[in-house]
XYZ file of C-alpha atoms in Angstrom:
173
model
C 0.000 0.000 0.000
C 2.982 2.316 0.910
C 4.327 1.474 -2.646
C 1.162 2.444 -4.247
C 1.160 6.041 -2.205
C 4.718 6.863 -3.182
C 4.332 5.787 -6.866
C 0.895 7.649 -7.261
C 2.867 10.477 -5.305
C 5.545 10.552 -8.176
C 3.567 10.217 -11.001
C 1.260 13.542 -10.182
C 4.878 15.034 -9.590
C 6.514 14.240 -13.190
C 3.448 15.115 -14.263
C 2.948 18.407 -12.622
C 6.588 19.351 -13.580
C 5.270 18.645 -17.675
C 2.943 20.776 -17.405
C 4.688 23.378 -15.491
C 7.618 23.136 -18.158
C 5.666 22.985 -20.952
C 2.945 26.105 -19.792
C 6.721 28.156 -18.633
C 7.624 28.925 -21.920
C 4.379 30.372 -23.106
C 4.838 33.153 -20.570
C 6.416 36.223 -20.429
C 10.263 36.479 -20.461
C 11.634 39.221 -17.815
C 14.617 40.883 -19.443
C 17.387 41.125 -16.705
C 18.233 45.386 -17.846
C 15.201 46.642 -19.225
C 16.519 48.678 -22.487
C 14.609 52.312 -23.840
C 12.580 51.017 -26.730
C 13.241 52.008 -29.880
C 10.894 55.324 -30.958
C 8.973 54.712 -33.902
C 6.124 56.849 -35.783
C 4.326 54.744 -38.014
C 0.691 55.512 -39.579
C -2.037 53.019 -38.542
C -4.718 51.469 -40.434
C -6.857 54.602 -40.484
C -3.644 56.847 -42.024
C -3.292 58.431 -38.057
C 0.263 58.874 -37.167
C 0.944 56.974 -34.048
C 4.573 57.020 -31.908
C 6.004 55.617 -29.187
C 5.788 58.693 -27.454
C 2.277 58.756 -27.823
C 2.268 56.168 -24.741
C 4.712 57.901 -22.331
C 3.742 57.177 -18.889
C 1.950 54.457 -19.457
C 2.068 50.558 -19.982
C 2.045 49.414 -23.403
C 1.884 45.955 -24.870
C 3.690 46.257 -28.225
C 2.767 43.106 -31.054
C 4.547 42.198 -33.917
C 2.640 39.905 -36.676
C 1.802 39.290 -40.338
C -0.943 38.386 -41.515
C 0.692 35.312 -43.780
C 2.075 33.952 -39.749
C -0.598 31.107 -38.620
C 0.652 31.534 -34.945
C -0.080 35.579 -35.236
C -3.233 34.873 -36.787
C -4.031 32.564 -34.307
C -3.201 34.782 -31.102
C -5.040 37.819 -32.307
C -8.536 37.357 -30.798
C -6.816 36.740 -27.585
C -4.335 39.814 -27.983
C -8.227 41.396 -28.603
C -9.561 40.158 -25.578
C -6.581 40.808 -23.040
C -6.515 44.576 -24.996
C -9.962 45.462 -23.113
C -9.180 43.528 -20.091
C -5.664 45.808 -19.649
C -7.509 49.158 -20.958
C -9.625 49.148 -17.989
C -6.291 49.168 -16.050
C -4.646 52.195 -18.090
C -2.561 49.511 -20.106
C -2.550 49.911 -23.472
C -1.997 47.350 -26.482
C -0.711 47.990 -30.180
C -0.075 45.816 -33.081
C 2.408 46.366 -35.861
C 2.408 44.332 -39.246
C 5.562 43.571 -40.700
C 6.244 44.188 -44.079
C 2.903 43.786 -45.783
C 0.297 46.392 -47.664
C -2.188 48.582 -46.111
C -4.682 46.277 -48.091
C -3.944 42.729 -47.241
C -3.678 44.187 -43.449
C -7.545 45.478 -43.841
C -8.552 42.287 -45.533
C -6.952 40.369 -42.418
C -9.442 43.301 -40.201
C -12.122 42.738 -42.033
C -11.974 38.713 -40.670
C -10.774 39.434 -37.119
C -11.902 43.233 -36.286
C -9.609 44.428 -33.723
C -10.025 46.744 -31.002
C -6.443 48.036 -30.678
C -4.429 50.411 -32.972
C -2.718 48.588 -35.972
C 0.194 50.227 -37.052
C 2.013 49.269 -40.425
C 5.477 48.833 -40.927
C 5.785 48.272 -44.868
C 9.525 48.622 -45.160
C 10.190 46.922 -41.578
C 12.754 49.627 -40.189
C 10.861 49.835 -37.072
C 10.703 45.958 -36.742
C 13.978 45.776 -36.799
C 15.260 48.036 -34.442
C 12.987 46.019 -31.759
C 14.685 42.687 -33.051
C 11.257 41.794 -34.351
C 11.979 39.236 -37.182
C 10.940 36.174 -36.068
C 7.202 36.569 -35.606
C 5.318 36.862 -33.439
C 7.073 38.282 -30.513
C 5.398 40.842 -28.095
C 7.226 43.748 -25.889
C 5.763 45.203 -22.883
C 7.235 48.689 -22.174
C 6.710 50.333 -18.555
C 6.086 53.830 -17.983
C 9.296 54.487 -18.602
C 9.757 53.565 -21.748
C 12.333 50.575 -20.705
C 11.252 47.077 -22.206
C 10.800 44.886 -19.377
C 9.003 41.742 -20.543
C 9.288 40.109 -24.111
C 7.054 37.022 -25.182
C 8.405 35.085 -28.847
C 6.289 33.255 -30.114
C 2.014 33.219 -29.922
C 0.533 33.205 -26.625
C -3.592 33.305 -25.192
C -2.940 36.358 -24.163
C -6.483 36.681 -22.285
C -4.167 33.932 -19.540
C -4.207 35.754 -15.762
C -0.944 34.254 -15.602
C 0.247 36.688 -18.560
C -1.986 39.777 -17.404
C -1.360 40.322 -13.733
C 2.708 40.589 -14.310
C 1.891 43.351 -17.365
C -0.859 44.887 -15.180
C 1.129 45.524 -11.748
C 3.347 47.167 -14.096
C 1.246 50.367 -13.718
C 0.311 49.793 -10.172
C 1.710 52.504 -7.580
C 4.727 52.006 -6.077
């Protein structure tokens, strides 16, 4: 019976551990020296200039994606549904598309209407200042400006276990 304890003991263990390993890498990474990000001005999806500075003070969620990337394709409802969980909380989220037309980014909004600024990057000289090339890959800034967390890869982005770290970024110290 003691057997049966210890070995029923070790298998929720190992498995905890899987799951722990495997769910660690779809969070956020904390960079050890926050860096300024990179300014950028880039016109949205409405022709409205939009810059970094636009956002001083405040939290900011910053997305990379295409629209030809499954996995940023994929994430973007979430990315919409953690944007107007955060807003309430003075955090605010932006996408920028790499590379692509005005017109295949509007045919991609048309699908999956989004609730967050879209910015366009058509020649990608924004992108890659912020070491965006392999998509997608997310930046949180702090009210700073500094960029503090980075996430590659697709996330569900609507996870507490993403949100709480980006929100108590703009709690009072």
């Amino acid at each position: 019976m003691h057997a049966l304890k210890t070995l029923t003991l070790l298998f929720w263990l190992m498995l905890l551990t899987v799951a722990g390993s495997a769910s660690a890498g779809r969070l956020l990474t904390l960079i050890d020296e926050p860096t300024e990000a990179p300014a950028f001005a880039l016109q949205d999806t409405r022709g409205n200039r939009v810059s970094l500075a636009d956002y001083r003070g405040k939290v900011l969620v910053v997305n990379f994606w295409a629209t030809w990337c499954p996995p940023c394709r994929k994430e973007m409802p979430s990315l919409n549904r953690a944007a107007a969980w955060l807003n309430k909380y003075g955090v605010e989220l932006i996408a920028i598309n790499v590379g692509e037309r005005a017109d295949q980014v509007e045919k991609f909004l048309q699908e999956v209407p989004l609730d967050f600024p879209v910015l366009l990057d058509p020649d990608t000289a924004v992108s890659s200042r912020w070491d965006a090339m392999r998509l997608p890959v997310t930046y949180v800034v702090d009210p700073q400006g500094r960029i503090v967390y980075r996430a590659l890869g697709s996330r569900e982005w609507d996870a507490p276990e993403l949100l709480v770290p980006i929100r108590a970024l703009g709690l009072p110290r």
